[in-house]
Short mmCIF file of C-alpha atoms and ligand atoms in Angstrom, two decimals:
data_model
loop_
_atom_site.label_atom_id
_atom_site.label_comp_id
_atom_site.label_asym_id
_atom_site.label_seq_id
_atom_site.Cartn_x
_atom_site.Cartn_y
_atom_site.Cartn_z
CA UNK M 242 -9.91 39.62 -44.96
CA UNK M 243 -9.42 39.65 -41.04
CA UNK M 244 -6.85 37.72 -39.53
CA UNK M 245 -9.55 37.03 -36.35
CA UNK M 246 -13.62 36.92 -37.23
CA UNK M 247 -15.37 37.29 -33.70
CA UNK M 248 -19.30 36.56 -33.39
CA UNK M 249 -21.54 37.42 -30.76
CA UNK M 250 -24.04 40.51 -29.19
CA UNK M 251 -22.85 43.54 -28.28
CA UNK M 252 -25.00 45.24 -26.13
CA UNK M 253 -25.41 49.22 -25.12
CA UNK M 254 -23.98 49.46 -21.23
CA UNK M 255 -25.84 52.12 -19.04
CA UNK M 256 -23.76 52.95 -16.16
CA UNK M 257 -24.59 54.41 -12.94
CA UNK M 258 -21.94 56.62 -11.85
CA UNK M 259 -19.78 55.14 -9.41
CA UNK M 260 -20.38 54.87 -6.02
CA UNK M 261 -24.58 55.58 -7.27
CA UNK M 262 -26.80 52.64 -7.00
CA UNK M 263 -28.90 52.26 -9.70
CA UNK M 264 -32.09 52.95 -7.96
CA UNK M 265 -30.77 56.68 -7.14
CA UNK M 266 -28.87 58.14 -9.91
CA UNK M 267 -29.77 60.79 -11.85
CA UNK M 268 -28.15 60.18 -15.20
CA UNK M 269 -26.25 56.96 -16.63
CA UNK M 270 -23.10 56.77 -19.25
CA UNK M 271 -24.24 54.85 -21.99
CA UNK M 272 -21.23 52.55 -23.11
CA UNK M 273 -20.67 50.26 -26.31
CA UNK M 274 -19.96 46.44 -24.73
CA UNK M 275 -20.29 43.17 -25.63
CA UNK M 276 -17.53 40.25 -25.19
CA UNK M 277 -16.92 39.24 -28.64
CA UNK M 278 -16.43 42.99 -29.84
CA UNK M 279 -14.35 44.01 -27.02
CA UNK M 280 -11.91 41.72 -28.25
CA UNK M 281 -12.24 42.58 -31.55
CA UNK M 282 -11.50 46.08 -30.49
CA UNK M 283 -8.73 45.65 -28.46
CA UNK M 284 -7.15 43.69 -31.45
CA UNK M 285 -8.10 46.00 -34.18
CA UNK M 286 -6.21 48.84 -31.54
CA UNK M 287 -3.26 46.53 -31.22
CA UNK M 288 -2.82 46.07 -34.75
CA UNK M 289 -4.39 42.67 -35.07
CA UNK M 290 -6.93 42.94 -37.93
CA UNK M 291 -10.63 41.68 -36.68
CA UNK M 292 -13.83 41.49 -38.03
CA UNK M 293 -17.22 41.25 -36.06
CA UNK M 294 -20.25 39.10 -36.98
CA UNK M 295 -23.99 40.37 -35.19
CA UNK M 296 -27.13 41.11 -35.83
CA UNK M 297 -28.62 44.66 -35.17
CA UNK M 298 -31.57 46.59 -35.84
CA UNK M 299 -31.12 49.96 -38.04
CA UNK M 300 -31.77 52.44 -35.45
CA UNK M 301 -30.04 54.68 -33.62
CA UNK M 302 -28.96 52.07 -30.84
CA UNK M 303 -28.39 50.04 -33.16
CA UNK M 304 -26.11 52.89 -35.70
CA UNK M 305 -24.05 53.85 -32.55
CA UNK M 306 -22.75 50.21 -31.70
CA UNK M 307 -21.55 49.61 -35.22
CA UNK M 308 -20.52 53.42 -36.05
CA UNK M 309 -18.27 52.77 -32.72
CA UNK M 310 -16.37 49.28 -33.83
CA UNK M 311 -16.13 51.14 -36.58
CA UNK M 312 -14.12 54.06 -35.49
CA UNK M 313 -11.51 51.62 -33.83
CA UNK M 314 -11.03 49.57 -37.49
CA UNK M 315 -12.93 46.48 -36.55
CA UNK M 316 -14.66 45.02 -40.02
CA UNK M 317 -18.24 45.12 -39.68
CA UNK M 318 -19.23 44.86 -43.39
CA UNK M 319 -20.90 41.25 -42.25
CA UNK M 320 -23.24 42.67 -39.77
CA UNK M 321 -26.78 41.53 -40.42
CA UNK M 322 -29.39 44.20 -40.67
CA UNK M 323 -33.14 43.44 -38.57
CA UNK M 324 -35.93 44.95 -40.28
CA UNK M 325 -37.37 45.94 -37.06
CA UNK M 326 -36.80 44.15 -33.24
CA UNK M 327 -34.66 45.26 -30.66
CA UNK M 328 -30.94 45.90 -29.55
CA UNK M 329 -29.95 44.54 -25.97
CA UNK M 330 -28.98 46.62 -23.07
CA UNK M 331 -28.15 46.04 -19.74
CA UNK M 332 -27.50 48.53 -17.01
CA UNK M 333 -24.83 48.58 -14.43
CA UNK M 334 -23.91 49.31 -10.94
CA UNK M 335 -20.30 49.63 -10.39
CA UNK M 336 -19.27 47.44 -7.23
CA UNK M 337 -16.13 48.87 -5.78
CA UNK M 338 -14.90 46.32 -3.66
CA UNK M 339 -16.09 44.88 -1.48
CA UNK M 340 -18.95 45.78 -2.80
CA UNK M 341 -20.46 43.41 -5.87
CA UNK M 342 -21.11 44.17 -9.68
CA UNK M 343 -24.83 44.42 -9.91
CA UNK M 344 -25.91 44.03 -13.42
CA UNK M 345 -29.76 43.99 -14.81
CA UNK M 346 -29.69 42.93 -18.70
CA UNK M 347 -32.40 43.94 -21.10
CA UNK M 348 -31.74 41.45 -24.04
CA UNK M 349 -34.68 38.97 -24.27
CA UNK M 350 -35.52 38.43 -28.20
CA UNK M 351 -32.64 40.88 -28.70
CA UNK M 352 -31.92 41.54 -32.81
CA UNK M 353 -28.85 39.33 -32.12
CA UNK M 354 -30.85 36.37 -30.12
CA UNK M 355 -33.27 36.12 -33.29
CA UNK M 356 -30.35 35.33 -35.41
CA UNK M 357 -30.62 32.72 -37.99
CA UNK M 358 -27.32 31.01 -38.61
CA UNK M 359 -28.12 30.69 -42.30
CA UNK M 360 -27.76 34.36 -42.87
CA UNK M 361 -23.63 34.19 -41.68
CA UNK M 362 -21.42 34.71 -44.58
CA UNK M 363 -19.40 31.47 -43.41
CA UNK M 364 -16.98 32.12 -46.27
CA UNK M 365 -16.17 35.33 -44.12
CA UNK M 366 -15.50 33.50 -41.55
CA UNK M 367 -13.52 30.72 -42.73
CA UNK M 368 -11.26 33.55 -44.07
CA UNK M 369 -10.06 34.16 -40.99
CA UNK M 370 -6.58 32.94 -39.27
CA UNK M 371 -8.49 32.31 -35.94
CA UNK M 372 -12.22 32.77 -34.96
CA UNK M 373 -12.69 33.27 -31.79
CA UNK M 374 -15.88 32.78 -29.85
CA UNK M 375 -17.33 33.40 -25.93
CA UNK M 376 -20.02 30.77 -24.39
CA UNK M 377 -22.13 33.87 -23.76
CA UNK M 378 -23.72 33.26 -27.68
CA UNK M 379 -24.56 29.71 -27.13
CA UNK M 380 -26.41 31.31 -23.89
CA UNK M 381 -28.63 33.52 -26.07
CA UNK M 382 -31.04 31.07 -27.96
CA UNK M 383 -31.08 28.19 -30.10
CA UNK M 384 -30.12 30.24 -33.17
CA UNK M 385 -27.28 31.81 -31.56
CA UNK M 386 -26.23 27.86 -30.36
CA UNK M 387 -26.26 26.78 -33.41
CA UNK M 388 -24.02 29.48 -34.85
CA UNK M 389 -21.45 28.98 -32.43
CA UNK M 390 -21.01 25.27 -32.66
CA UNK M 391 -21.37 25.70 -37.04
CA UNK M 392 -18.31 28.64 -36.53
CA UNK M 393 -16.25 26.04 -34.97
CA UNK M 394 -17.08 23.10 -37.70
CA UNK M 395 -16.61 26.05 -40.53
CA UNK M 396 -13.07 26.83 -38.84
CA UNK M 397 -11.84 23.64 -38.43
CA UNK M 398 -12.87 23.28 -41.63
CA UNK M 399 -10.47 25.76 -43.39
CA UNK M 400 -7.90 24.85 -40.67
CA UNK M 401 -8.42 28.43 -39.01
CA UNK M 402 -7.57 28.09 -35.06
CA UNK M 403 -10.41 28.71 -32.54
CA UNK M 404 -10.10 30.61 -29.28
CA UNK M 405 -13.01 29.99 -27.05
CA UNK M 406 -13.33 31.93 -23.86
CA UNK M 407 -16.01 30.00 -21.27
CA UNK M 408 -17.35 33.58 -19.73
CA UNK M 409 -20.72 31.55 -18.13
CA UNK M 410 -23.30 34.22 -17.37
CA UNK M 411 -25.33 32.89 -14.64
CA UNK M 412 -27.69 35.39 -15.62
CA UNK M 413 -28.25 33.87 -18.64
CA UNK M 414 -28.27 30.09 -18.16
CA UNK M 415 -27.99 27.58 -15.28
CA UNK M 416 -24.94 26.18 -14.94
CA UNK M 417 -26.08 22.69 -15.70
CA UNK M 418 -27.58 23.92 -19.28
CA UNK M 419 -23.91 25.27 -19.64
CA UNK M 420 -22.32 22.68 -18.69
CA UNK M 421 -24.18 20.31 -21.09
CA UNK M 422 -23.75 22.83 -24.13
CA UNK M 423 -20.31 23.95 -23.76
CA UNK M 424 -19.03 20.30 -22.94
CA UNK M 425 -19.06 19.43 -26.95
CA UNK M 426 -17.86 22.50 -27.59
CA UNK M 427 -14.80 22.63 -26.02
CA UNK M 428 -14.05 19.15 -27.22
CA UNK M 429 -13.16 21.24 -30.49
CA UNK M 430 -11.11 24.28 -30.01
CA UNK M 431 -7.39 24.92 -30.38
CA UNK M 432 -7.45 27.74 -27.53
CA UNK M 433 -9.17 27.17 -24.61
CA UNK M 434 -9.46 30.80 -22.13
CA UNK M 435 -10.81 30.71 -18.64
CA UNK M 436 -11.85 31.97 -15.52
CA UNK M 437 -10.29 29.42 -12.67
CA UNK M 438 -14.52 29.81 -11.48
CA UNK M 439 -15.87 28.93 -14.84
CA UNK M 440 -13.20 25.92 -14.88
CA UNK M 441 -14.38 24.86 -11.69
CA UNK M 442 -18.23 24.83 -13.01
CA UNK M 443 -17.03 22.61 -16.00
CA UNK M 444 -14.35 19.88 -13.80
CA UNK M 445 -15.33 18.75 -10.48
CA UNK M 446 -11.69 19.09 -9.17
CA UNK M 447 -8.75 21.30 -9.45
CA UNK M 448 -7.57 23.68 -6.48
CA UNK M 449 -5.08 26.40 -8.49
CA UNK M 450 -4.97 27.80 -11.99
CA UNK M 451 -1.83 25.48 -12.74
CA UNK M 452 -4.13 22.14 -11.66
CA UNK M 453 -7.38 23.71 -13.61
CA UNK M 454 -5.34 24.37 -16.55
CA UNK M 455 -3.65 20.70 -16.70
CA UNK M 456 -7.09 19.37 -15.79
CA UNK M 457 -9.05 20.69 -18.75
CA UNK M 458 -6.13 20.22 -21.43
CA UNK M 459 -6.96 16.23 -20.11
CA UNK M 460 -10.22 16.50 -20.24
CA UNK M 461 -10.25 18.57 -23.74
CA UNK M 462 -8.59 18.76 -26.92
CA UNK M 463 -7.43 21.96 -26.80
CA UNK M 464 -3.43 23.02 -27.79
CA UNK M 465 -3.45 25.44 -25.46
CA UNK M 466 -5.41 26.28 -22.04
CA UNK M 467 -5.18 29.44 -20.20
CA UNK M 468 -7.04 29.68 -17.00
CA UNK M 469 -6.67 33.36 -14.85
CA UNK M 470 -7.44 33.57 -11.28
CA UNK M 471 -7.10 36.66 -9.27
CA UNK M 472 -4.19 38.52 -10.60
CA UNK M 473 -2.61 35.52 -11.93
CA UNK M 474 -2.83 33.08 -15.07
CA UNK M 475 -1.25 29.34 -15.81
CA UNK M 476 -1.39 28.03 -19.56
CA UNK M 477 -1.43 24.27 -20.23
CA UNK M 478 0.64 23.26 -23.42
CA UNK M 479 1.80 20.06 -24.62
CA UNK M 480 1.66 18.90 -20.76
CA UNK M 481 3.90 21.47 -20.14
CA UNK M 482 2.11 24.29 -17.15
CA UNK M 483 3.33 28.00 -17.16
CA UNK M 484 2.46 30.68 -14.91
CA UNK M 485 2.42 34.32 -14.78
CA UNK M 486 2.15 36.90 -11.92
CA UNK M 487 -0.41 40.07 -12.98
CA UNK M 488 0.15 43.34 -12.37
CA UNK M 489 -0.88 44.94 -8.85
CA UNK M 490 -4.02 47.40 -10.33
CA UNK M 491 -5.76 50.74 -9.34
CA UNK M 492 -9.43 49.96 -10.72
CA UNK M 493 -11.25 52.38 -12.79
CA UNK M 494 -13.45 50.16 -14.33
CA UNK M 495 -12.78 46.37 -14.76
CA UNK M 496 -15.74 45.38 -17.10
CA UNK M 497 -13.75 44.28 -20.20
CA UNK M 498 -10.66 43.25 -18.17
CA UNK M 499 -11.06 39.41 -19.24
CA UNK M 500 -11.72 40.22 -22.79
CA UNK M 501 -8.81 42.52 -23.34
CA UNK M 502 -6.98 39.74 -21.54
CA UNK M 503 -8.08 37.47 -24.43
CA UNK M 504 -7.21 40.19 -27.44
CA UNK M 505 -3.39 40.80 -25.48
CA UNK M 506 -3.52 36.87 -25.88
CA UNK M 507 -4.81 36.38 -29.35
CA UNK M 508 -2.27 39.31 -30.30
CA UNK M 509 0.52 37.90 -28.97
CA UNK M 510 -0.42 34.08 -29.79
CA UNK M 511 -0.64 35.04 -33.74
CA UNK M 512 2.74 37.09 -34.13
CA UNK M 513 5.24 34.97 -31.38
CA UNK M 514 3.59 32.53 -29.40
CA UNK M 515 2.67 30.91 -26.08
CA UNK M 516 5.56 33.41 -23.91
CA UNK M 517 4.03 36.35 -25.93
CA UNK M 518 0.88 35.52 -25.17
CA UNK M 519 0.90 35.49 -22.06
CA UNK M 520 2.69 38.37 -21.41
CA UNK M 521 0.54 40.65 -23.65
CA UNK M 522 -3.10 39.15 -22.23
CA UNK M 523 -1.88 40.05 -18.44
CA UNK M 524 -0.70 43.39 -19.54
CA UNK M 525 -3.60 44.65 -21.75
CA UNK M 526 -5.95 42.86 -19.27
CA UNK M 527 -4.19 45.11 -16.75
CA UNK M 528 -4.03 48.14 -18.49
CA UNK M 529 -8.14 47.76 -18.85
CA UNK M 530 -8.97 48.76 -15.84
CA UNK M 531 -7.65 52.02 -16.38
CA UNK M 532 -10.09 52.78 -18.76
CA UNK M 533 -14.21 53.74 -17.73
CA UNK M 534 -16.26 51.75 -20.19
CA UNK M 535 -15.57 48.05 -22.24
CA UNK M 536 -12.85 49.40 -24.37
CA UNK M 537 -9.03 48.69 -23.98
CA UNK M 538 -7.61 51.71 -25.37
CA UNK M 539 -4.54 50.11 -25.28
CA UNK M 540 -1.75 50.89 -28.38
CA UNK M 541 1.12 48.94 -29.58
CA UNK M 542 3.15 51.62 -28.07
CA UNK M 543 1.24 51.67 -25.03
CA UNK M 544 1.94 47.81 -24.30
CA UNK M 545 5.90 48.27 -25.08
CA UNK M 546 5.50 51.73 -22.80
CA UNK M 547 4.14 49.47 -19.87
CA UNK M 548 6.25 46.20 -20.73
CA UNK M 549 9.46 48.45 -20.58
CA UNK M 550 8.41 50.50 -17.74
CA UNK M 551 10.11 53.23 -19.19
CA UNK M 552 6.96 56.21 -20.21
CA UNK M 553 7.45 57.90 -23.53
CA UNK M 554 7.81 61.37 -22.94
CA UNK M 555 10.85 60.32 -20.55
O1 LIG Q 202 -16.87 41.22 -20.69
C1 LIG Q 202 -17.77 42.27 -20.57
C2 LIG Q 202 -19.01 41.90 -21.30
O2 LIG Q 202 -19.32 40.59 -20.99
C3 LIG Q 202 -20.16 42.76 -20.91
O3 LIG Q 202 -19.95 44.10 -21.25
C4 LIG Q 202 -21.48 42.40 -21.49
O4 LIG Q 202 -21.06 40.95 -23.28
C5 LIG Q 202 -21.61 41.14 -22.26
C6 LIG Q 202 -22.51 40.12 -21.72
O5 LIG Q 202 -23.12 39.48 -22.53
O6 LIG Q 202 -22.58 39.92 -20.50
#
C-alpha cells in the first residue's frame, strides 16, 4: 500500500504557447494537471510511494491522464471508471509577469464532479501513512464535499496524518462558500499548507507569513502550519514559528509550483521532519518552475544536486 493516498480531479491543461493569448494561437500543448496528482507525482519521483483516488471516463482523455501517473509510479489501481460523461479541461494563457495567469476551465459535471463517495475503497485509503487533500475537491460538488470531509474522518480514523493544502479557486466558489466549508475542515487536519492569500481569506488579520502561520495554528488544530508568501515560507509548530528564504527563480512555467512545494514537504515531513520539510518543499517548489507543464521532474538526486550546489557531472 502507499505511504500517501491523494484524492481529487486531474484535469487535461491546454496551453497557449507563451507569450500567445489564447484568442490567437494556432496550436496548444496539452498537459496532464490537477493538484492532488501533481503531488502524488512529485512524491512517487522523489521516492515517496503515492496513490491517486479519481474518477474518469474510459476514453482517450480520460486513458492519457491515468497512462501518465502511471508512467511516474503513482498507484492508480483505485481509479473509478464512468460509463460515459466527461473529463475536465481547462485552457491556459501563460502570464509572464506582469502580466496575469488567465485560465478558462471546462469541468462542469466533470467524471470526477459526479463522484459518489460510496464508490471510494476507504480501506485504500486508510492504508495510507498520510492522505493528503486540496480544498479544490470540496469546490467541485456535493459528492466531491462529502468525500473530502469522509477522507479526513476515515484517516483520523486509522490514525493516518492529513495534509490539507487550502488552494481556493475563485473560479470555482465564492470565497464565503469556502470559507464556510473549509472552516470544519481544517478544524481536523494534522498539516495545514497555505498560500499567505488563502490564509488571509480564512482569518481576518495577520500581516506576514510568520503572524498567518501562528494565527491559524490558534485558530485550528493543526500540528503543523506552513503558510508561503512570495519566495518565502514560515511553519507554525508547537507555538514555535520558523522561516525560510526561497530560492531567487528564472520562470519557465510556475503552474504546479505550490503543489511540488507540498510533495518536497510531505517527502521530507515523512522521512526527518519539520527542518526537512521545509527545506525540501522550497527546493522542489523551486525547481518547478523549471519545468513547462504541472510536473516536478524533480529526482532524489536532483534535490541533493541543488541542496549541495555542487552539479553532478562536476
Ligand atoms: O496547482 C495547479 C493545479 O491547480 C492546476 O493545474 C489545475 O488542479 C487544478 C485546478 O483544479 O485548478
Amino acid at each position: 500500500m502507499p505511504d500517501v493516498v491523494t484524492i481529487g480531479e486531474t484535469m487535461l491543461r491546454l496551453s497557449a504557447p507563451p507569450g500567445v493569448p489564447l484568442e490567437q494561437a494556432p496550436q496548444l500543448d496539452v498537459h496532464v494537471a490537477g493538484a492532488e496528482s501533481n503531488v502524488a507525482i512529485a512524491l512517487c519521483r522523489l521516492g515517496t510511494t503515492a496513490g491517486w483516488i479519481s474518477r474518469l471516463v474510459d476514453t482517450p482523455l480520460g486513458r492519457r491522464i491515468v497512462n501518465e501517473l502511471r508512467a511516474h509510479g503513482v498507484d492508480v489501481s483505485r481509479v473509478l471508471w464512468a460509463p460515459d460523461g466527461r473529463v475536465g479541461v481547462y485552457f491556459l494563457e501563460q502570464g509572464i509577469p506582469p502580466r496575469q495567469h488567465r485560465i478558462i476551465y471546462d469541468r462542469a459535471q466533470s467524471a470526477m464532479a459526479l463522484l459518489n463517495p460510496d464508490d471510494i475503497d476507504w480501506e485504500f485509503v486508510r492504508s495510507a501513512r498520510l492522505v493528503h487533500l486540496t480544498g479544490i475537491t470540496p469546490a467541485l460538488s456535493a459528492g466531491c464535499r462529502t468525500a473530502a470531509s469522509r477522507a479526513i474522518a476515515e484517516a483520523r480514523r486509522a490514525k493516518a496524518l492529513v495534509c490539507f493544502d487550502v488552494n481556493y479557486r475563485a473560479k470555482l466558489w465564492s470565497a464565503d462558500e469556502a470559507k464556510t466549508v473549509l472552516g470544519p475542515l481544517l478544524a481536523d487536519v494534522d498539516i495545514l499548507l497555505t498560500t499567505a492569500d488563502d490564509a488571509r481569506l480564512l482569518l481576518s488579520g495577520g500581516e506576514t507569513a510568520e503572524q498567518l502561520a501562528a494565527l491559524l495554528a490558534q485558530r485550528f488544530r493543526a500540528k503543523t502550519v506552513v503558510v508561503t508568501d512570495a519566495g518565502r515560507c514560515a511553519a507554525a509548530q508547537n507555538g514555535q514559528v520558523v522561516s525560510k528564504k526561497g530560492y531567487e527563480v528564472e520562470s519557465l512555467d510556475r503552474v504546479g509550483a505550490g503543489d511540488a512545494f507540498a510533495a518536497g514537504f510531505i517527502h521530507g515531513y515523512l522521512t526527518d521532519g519539520l527542518d526537512r520539510a521545509l527545506e525540501y518543499a522550497v527546493a522542489v517548489g523551486a525547481l518547478k518552475h523549471t519545468y513547462r507543464g504541472d510536473v516536478a521532474w524533480v529526482s532524489p538526486e536532483d534535490l541533493k544536486e541543488f541542496l549541495s550546489g555542487s552539479p553532478r557531472w562536476r
